């Protein structure tokens, strides 16, 4: 059985994240999506809300489990029995960073990273961009999954 772990901040989850999760769920027997807790940063959305949003968006994907992750990603991967880490790549900027992170995780955890390239229509989408649009009260269609858009009305 092939299993992967997709770690991220998902603050908030975007259509780009969900596309990667959906495609990975067709490639792997099981996909764990971990919302990683970063104690050094105050998140835009609390961890409970990010977990809830991802669970809502992944409801139809029976082989996807959303969980909270703390500590080192490689330790979590081991605990989940993951064969590989999963990351999404938008362009050259992501590619360089992701390659460095993949090399580090291979060195310290002995685990490979599988990267899926973004679909072109999601290449401009990021959580940072979504937070800006929320702040200015702009349209979130095409940036956030439609199931979670209502909760961001009047949230800027
Ligand atoms: P992190 O803080 O760990 O980068 P993010 O939530 O920002 O967490 O991203 C999680 C993963 O999703 C990363 O691999 C990132 O490159 C990928 N990702 C983010 N946005 C997109 C997108 N639009 N298309 C494909 N992958 C994406």
XYZ file of N, CA and C and ligand atoms in Angstrom:
495
model
N 0.852 -1.195 0.000
C 0.000 0.000 0.000
C 0.887 1.244 0.000
N 0.644 2.169 -0.934
C 1.467 3.379 -1.009
C 0.754 4.532 -0.308
N 1.517 5.165 0.553
C 0.946 6.222 1.387
C 1.846 7.442 1.333
N 1.233 8.628 1.244
C 2.052 9.845 1.296
C 1.520 10.797 2.352
N 2.407 11.706 2.752
C 2.049 12.738 3.731
C 2.253 14.104 3.083
N 1.191 14.894 3.045
C 1.240 16.244 2.454
C 1.214 17.256 3.608
N 2.388 17.795 3.970
C 2.422 18.753 5.072
C 2.331 20.184 4.548
N 1.689 21.053 5.319
C 1.624 22.454 4.896
C 0.973 23.307 5.955
N 0.897 24.604 5.667
C 0.247 25.534 6.594
C -1.254 25.616 6.290
N -1.601 25.576 5.014
C -3.007 25.637 4.564
C -3.757 26.775 5.269
N -3.199 27.967 5.195
C -3.705 29.098 5.987
C -4.163 30.254 5.095
N -5.282 30.134 4.394
C -6.237 29.026 4.367
C -5.945 28.079 3.203
N -6.643 26.890 3.179
C -6.484 26.008 2.023
C -7.052 26.663 0.766
N -6.362 26.492 -0.360
C -6.782 27.118 -1.625
C -7.193 26.048 -2.638
N -7.705 26.511 -3.765
C -8.052 25.564 -4.838
C -6.803 24.822 -5.329
N -5.641 25.478 -5.234
C -4.380 24.828 -5.635
C -4.062 23.652 -4.725
N -4.192 23.858 -3.404
C -3.953 22.754 -2.455
C -4.906 21.588 -2.731
N -6.186 21.910 -2.900
C -7.188 20.839 -3.055
C -6.949 20.074 -4.355
N -6.522 20.779 -5.400
C -6.208 20.097 -6.658
C -5.061 19.095 -6.464
N -4.037 19.511 -5.712
C -2.908 18.604 -5.452
C -3.397 17.381 -4.649
N -4.223 17.627 -3.634
C -4.733 16.516 -2.796
C -5.574 15.556 -3.642
N -6.438 16.123 -4.496
C -7.309 15.282 -5.332
C -6.464 14.426 -6.280
N -5.471 15.031 -6.903
C -4.637 14.268 -7.842
C -3.814 13.202 -7.113
N -3.312 13.551 -5.916
C -2.521 12.574 -5.147
C -3.402 11.413 -4.703
N -4.688 11.697 -4.427
C -5.569 10.621 -3.953
C -5.827 9.594 -5.050
N -5.582 10.002 -6.312
C -5.722 9.044 -7.414
C -4.415 8.271 -7.656
N -3.317 8.785 -7.114
C -2.010 8.152 -7.336
C -1.591 7.244 -6.181
N -2.006 7.618 -4.959
C -1.611 6.874 -3.761
C -2.827 6.136 -3.180
N -2.537 5.037 -2.461
C -3.636 4.335 -1.790
C -4.207 5.199 -0.670
N -3.297 5.912 0.031
C -3.781 6.780 1.105
C -2.966 8.074 1.156
N -3.666 9.180 1.399
C -3.010 10.497 1.497
C -3.317 11.080 2.881
N -2.266 11.352 3.649
C -2.434 12.085 4.913
C -2.117 13.546 4.634
N -3.029 14.433 5.010
C -2.800 15.872 4.861
C -2.574 16.413 6.262
N -1.393 16.964 6.527
C -1.081 17.443 7.880
C -1.020 18.960 7.919
N -1.861 19.537 8.762
C -1.777 20.978 9.014
C -0.701 21.143 10.082
N 0.436 21.690 9.681
C 1.571 21.769 10.595
C 1.445 22.995 11.505
N 1.636 22.767 12.781
C 1.568 23.851 13.767
C 2.940 24.521 13.826
N 2.941 25.836 13.591
C 4.191 26.600 13.686
C 4.054 27.552 14.877
N 4.686 27.167 15.982
C 4.508 27.939 17.219
C 5.159 29.324 17.122
N 6.029 29.520 16.134
C 6.713 30.816 16.000
C 5.846 31.853 15.284
N 4.770 31.421 14.661
C 3.940 32.346 13.866
C 2.495 32.336 14.356
N 1.864 33.517 14.378
C 0.430 33.556 14.678
C -0.299 33.343 13.366
N -1.103 32.282 13.273
C -1.756 32.012 11.982
C -2.922 32.960 11.724
N -3.309 33.069 10.469
C -4.488 33.856 10.083
C -5.748 33.103 10.516
N -5.782 31.800 10.240
C -6.905 30.957 10.662
C -6.412 30.012 11.756
N -7.177 29.872 12.851
C -6.757 28.938 13.897
C -6.648 27.512 13.348
N -5.842 26.705 13.993
C -5.607 25.339 13.533
C -6.911 24.546 13.385
N -7.827 24.711 14.344
C -9.090 23.948 14.297
C -9.875 24.298 13.032
N -9.823 25.576 12.657
C -10.568 25.998 11.468
C -9.920 25.447 10.196
N -8.580 25.438 10.158
C -7.895 24.897 8.968
C -8.192 23.408 8.811
N -8.211 22.682 9.944
C -8.542 21.247 9.896
C -9.968 21.064 9.386
N -10.875 21.877 9.924
C -12.285 21.765 9.555
C -12.487 22.085 8.064
N -11.817 23.135 7.575
C -11.965 23.519 6.160
C -11.442 22.415 5.243
N -10.277 21.858 5.589
C -9.714 20.792 4.744
C -10.615 19.562 4.759
N -11.152 19.241 5.940
C -12.041 18.056 6.028
C -13.287 18.281 5.188
N -13.814 19.491 5.218
C -14.990 19.807 4.402
C -14.660 19.642 2.926
N -13.529 20.178 2.504
C -13.166 20.152 1.073
C -12.782 18.748 0.598
N -12.347 17.892 1.512
C -11.880 16.547 1.113
C -12.922 15.474 1.405
N -14.137 15.915 1.770
C -15.168 14.968 2.206
C -15.400 13.839 1.198
N -15.350 14.158 -0.082
C -15.629 13.139 -1.101
C -14.451 12.224 -1.390
N -13.314 12.499 -0.798
C -12.110 11.708 -1.097
C -11.884 10.714 0.045
N -12.315 9.478 -0.190
C -12.371 8.493 0.900
C -10.989 8.054 1.396
N -9.965 8.222 0.577
C -8.626 7.773 1.017
C -7.755 8.935 1.495
N -8.401 10.023 1.917
C -7.658 11.187 2.428
C -7.993 11.382 3.903
N -6.955 11.520 4.730
C -7.136 11.790 6.161
C -6.451 13.119 6.487
N -7.188 14.014 7.154
C -6.629 15.322 7.534
C -6.289 15.272 9.016
N -5.079 15.678 9.362
C -4.668 15.641 10.770
C -3.806 16.850 11.124
N -3.643 17.036 12.428
C -2.790 18.114 12.923
C -1.379 17.572 13.078
N -0.387 18.357 12.652
C 0.992 17.895 12.763
C 1.836 18.827 13.614
N 2.623 18.247 14.498
C 3.537 19.035 15.329
C 4.933 18.462 15.190
N 5.923 19.298 15.401
C 7.300 18.808 15.390
C 7.830 18.640 13.983
N 8.720 17.662 13.837
C 9.401 17.466 12.566
C 8.524 16.663 11.604
N 8.480 17.127 10.364
C 7.675 16.448 9.342
C 8.115 14.995 9.171
N 9.424 14.757 9.212
C 9.919 13.381 8.987
C 9.452 12.424 10.096
N 9.333 12.943 11.326
C 8.852 12.103 12.430
C 7.370 11.760 12.236
N 6.623 12.759 11.775
C 5.201 12.535 11.521
C 5.026 11.515 10.386
N 5.863 11.643 9.365
C 5.791 10.708 8.230
C 6.023 9.280 8.714
N 6.985 9.126 9.603
C 7.279 7.794 10.151
C 6.073 7.266 10.930
N 5.504 8.147 11.772
C 4.358 7.744 12.603
C 3.153 7.336 11.746
N 3.008 8.005 10.584
C 1.881 7.681 9.681
C 2.182 6.470 8.812
N 3.425 6.044 8.784
C 3.825 4.966 7.880
C 3.864 5.432 6.434
N 4.159 6.719 6.224
C 4.176 7.272 4.856
C 5.412 6.797 4.088
N 5.202 6.469 2.820
C 6.312 6.067 1.950
C 7.027 7.281 1.375
N 6.295 8.401 1.292
C 6.882 9.605 0.684
C 6.186 10.840 1.228
N 6.897 11.964 1.148
C 6.277 13.258 1.419
C 5.740 13.763 0.092
N 4.705 14.583 0.154
C 4.113 15.157 -1.065
C 4.176 16.675 -0.959
N 4.568 17.324 -2.058
C 4.552 18.784 -2.101
C 4.030 19.218 -3.465
N 3.534 20.459 -3.526
C 3.075 21.019 -4.788
C 4.078 22.056 -5.259
N 4.268 22.135 -6.562
C 5.236 23.086 -7.113
C 4.542 23.977 -8.132
N 4.635 25.304 -7.899
C 3.992 26.255 -8.819
C 4.912 26.732 -9.920
N 6.155 26.934 -9.573
C 7.061 27.477 -10.592
C 8.486 27.369 -10.105
N 9.364 28.129 -10.761
C 10.787 28.032 -10.429
C 11.073 28.366 -8.973
N 10.366 29.378 -8.452
C 10.623 29.813 -7.079
C 10.325 28.680 -6.101
N 9.159 28.055 -6.264
C 8.795 26.913 -5.414
C 9.794 25.781 -5.604
N 10.165 25.546 -6.861
C 10.999 24.385 -7.207
C 12.308 24.360 -6.439
N 12.976 25.505 -6.374
C 14.259 25.590 -5.681
C 14.121 25.299 -4.203
N 13.123 25.948 -3.592
C 12.892 25.750 -2.146
C 12.505 24.319 -1.842
N 11.624 23.785 -2.683
C 11.137 22.421 -2.444
C 12.271 21.414 -2.619
N 13.166 21.665 -3.581
C 14.292 20.749 -3.797
C 15.202 20.740 -2.568
N 15.422 21.915 -1.987
C 16.284 22.008 -0.802
C 15.639 21.272 0.370
N 14.337 21.477 0.542
C 13.614 20.829 1.635
C 13.596 19.311 1.437
N 13.403 18.884 0.182
C 13.375 17.451 -0.121
C 14.731 16.816 0.212
N 15.811 17.528 -0.114
C 17.156 16.998 0.158
C 17.375 16.879 1.662
N 16.906 17.883 2.393
C 17.052 17.878 3.854
C 16.275 16.714 4.472
N 15.027 16.539 4.043
C 14.201 15.475 4.611
C 14.732 14.086 4.238
N 15.318 13.986 3.052
C 15.927 12.710 2.653
C 17.131 12.427 3.547
N 17.894 13.474 3.836
C 19.099 13.307 4.653
C 18.746 12.956 6.101
N 17.804 13.722 6.688
C 17.538 13.501 8.118
C 16.511 12.395 8.376
N 15.624 12.147 7.394
C 14.557 11.175 7.651
C 14.580 9.977 6.731
N 15.467 10.007 5.746
C 15.541 8.889 4.793
C 14.248 8.702 4.016
N 13.562 9.819 3.742
C 12.281 9.714 3.033
C 12.317 10.576 1.774
N 11.745 10.054 0.695
C 11.699 10.789 -0.566
C 10.524 11.760 -0.582
N 10.642 12.786 -1.411
C 9.544 13.728 -1.619
C 9.057 13.604 -3.055
N 7.753 13.444 -3.204
C 7.140 13.428 -4.533
C 6.519 14.803 -4.746
N 6.827 15.437 -5.880
C 6.269 16.767 -6.155
C 5.309 16.683 -7.327
N 4.151 17.304 -7.155
C 3.201 17.418 -8.269
C 3.208 18.866 -8.736
N 3.253 19.070 -10.047
C 3.230 20.432 -10.587
C 1.801 20.950 -10.615
N 1.658 22.208 -10.307
C 0.341 22.812 -10.284
C -0.292 22.803 -11.670
N -1.622 22.757 -11.690
C -2.330 22.953 -12.951
C -2.178 24.438 -13.299
N -2.013 24.788 -14.608
C -1.726 26.185 -14.985
C -2.721 27.182 -14.400
N -4.002 26.782 -14.310
C -5.015 27.735 -13.810
C -4.849 28.053 -12.323
N -4.024 27.266 -11.620
C -3.820 27.526 -10.189
C -2.417 28.067 -9.899
N -1.659 28.343 -10.935
C -0.253 28.695 -10.724
C -0.083 30.022 -9.978
N -1.086 30.895 -10.048
C -0.977 32.199 -9.366
C -1.597 32.157 -7.966
N -2.184 31.032 -7.604
C -2.944 30.954 -6.355
C -2.019 30.608 -5.178
N -2.145 31.381 -4.105
C -1.399 31.078 -2.881
C -2.237 31.502 -1.680
N -1.908 30.968 -0.511
C -2.623 31.375 0.707
C -2.353 32.852 1.000
N -1.149 33.306 0.699
C -0.802 34.727 0.934
C -1.714 35.620 0.104
N -1.877 35.276 -1.174
C -2.744 36.030 -2.081
C -4.190 35.988 -1.557
N -4.631 34.805 -1.120
C -5.996 34.656 -0.588
C -6.199 35.569 0.625
N -5.201 35.625 1.513
C -5.340 36.468 2.715
C -5.455 37.940 2.334
N -4.705 38.351 1.308
C -4.789 39.752 0.842
C -6.187 40.046 0.296
N -6.706 39.123 -0.514
C -8.034 39.329 -1.111
C -9.094 39.381 -0.001
N -8.952 38.527 0.996
C -9.893 38.544 2.136
C -9.808 39.892 2.849
N -8.587 40.364 3.048
C -8.377 41.643 3.752
C -9.090 42.794 3.037
N -9.001 42.801 1.706
C -9.594 43.910 0.947
C -11.036 43.625 0.503
N -11.582 42.494 0.934
C -12.977 42.179 0.624
C -13.213 41.870 -0.846
N -12.201 41.331 -1.529
C -12.332 41.003 -2.963
C -13.018 39.661 -3.190
N -13.144 39.315 -4.462
C -13.831 38.066 -4.832
C -12.897 36.868 -4.630
N -13.415 35.857 -3.957
C -12.580 34.701 -3.622
C -12.812 33.502 -4.547
N -13.779 33.647 -5.471
C -14.057 32.553 -6.413
C -12.787 32.284 -7.244
N -12.449 31.033 -7.397
C -11.258 30.678 -8.171
C -9.985 30.713 -7.353
N -10.087 31.159 -6.101
C -8.907 31.191 -5.214
C -9.105 30.189 -4.065
N -10.293 30.279 -3.447
C -10.621 29.332 -2.369
C -11.683 28.350 -2.854
N -11.683 27.125 -2.321
C -12.756 26.182 -2.668
C -14.106 26.796 -2.291
N -15.119 26.560 -3.130
C -16.394 27.271 -2.932
C -17.065 26.936 -1.587
N -16.804 25.728 -1.071
C -17.419 25.332 0.210
C -17.000 26.231 1.368
N -15.810 26.833 1.282
C -15.318 27.592 2.448
C -15.388 29.106 2.253
N -15.808 29.557 1.045
C -15.835 31.006 0.781
C -16.760 31.767 1.756
N -17.977 31.235 2.036
C -18.885 32.016 2.895
C -18.282 32.424 4.243
N -17.405 31.591 4.805
C -16.882 31.944 6.128
C -15.924 33.141 6.095
N -15.514 33.555 4.898
C -14.577 34.690 4.823
C -15.241 36.010 4.434
N -16.570 36.005 4.311
C -17.272 37.259 4.043
C -17.144 38.130 5.287
N -16.789 39.380 5.084
C -16.639 40.354 6.194
C -15.591 39.925 7.228
N -14.529 39.293 6.757
C -13.523 38.825 7.705
C -12.261 39.680 7.635
N -12.231 40.629 6.664
C -11.027 41.448 6.488
C -10.841 42.399 7.647
P 4.115 25.713 3.568
O 4.097 26.827 4.569
O 4.585 24.413 4.123
O 4.737 26.034 2.232
P 1.573 25.983 2.223
O 0.214 25.738 2.796
O 1.874 27.358 1.779
O 2.556 25.450 3.324
O 1.815 25.015 0.984
C 1.751 23.614 1.122
C 2.194 22.970 -0.185
O 1.250 23.295 -1.208
C 3.553 23.451 -0.695
O 4.208 22.347 -1.291
C 3.205 24.474 -1.740
O 4.210 24.599 -2.722
C 1.939 23.837 -2.324
N 1.076 24.807 -2.984
C 0.647 25.989 -2.521
N -0.142 26.608 -3.441
C -0.201 25.787 -4.515
C -0.829 25.862 -5.804
N -1.537 26.919 -6.168
N -0.652 24.826 -6.654
C 0.093 23.766 -6.283
N 0.719 23.635 -5.111
C 0.584 24.630 -4.221
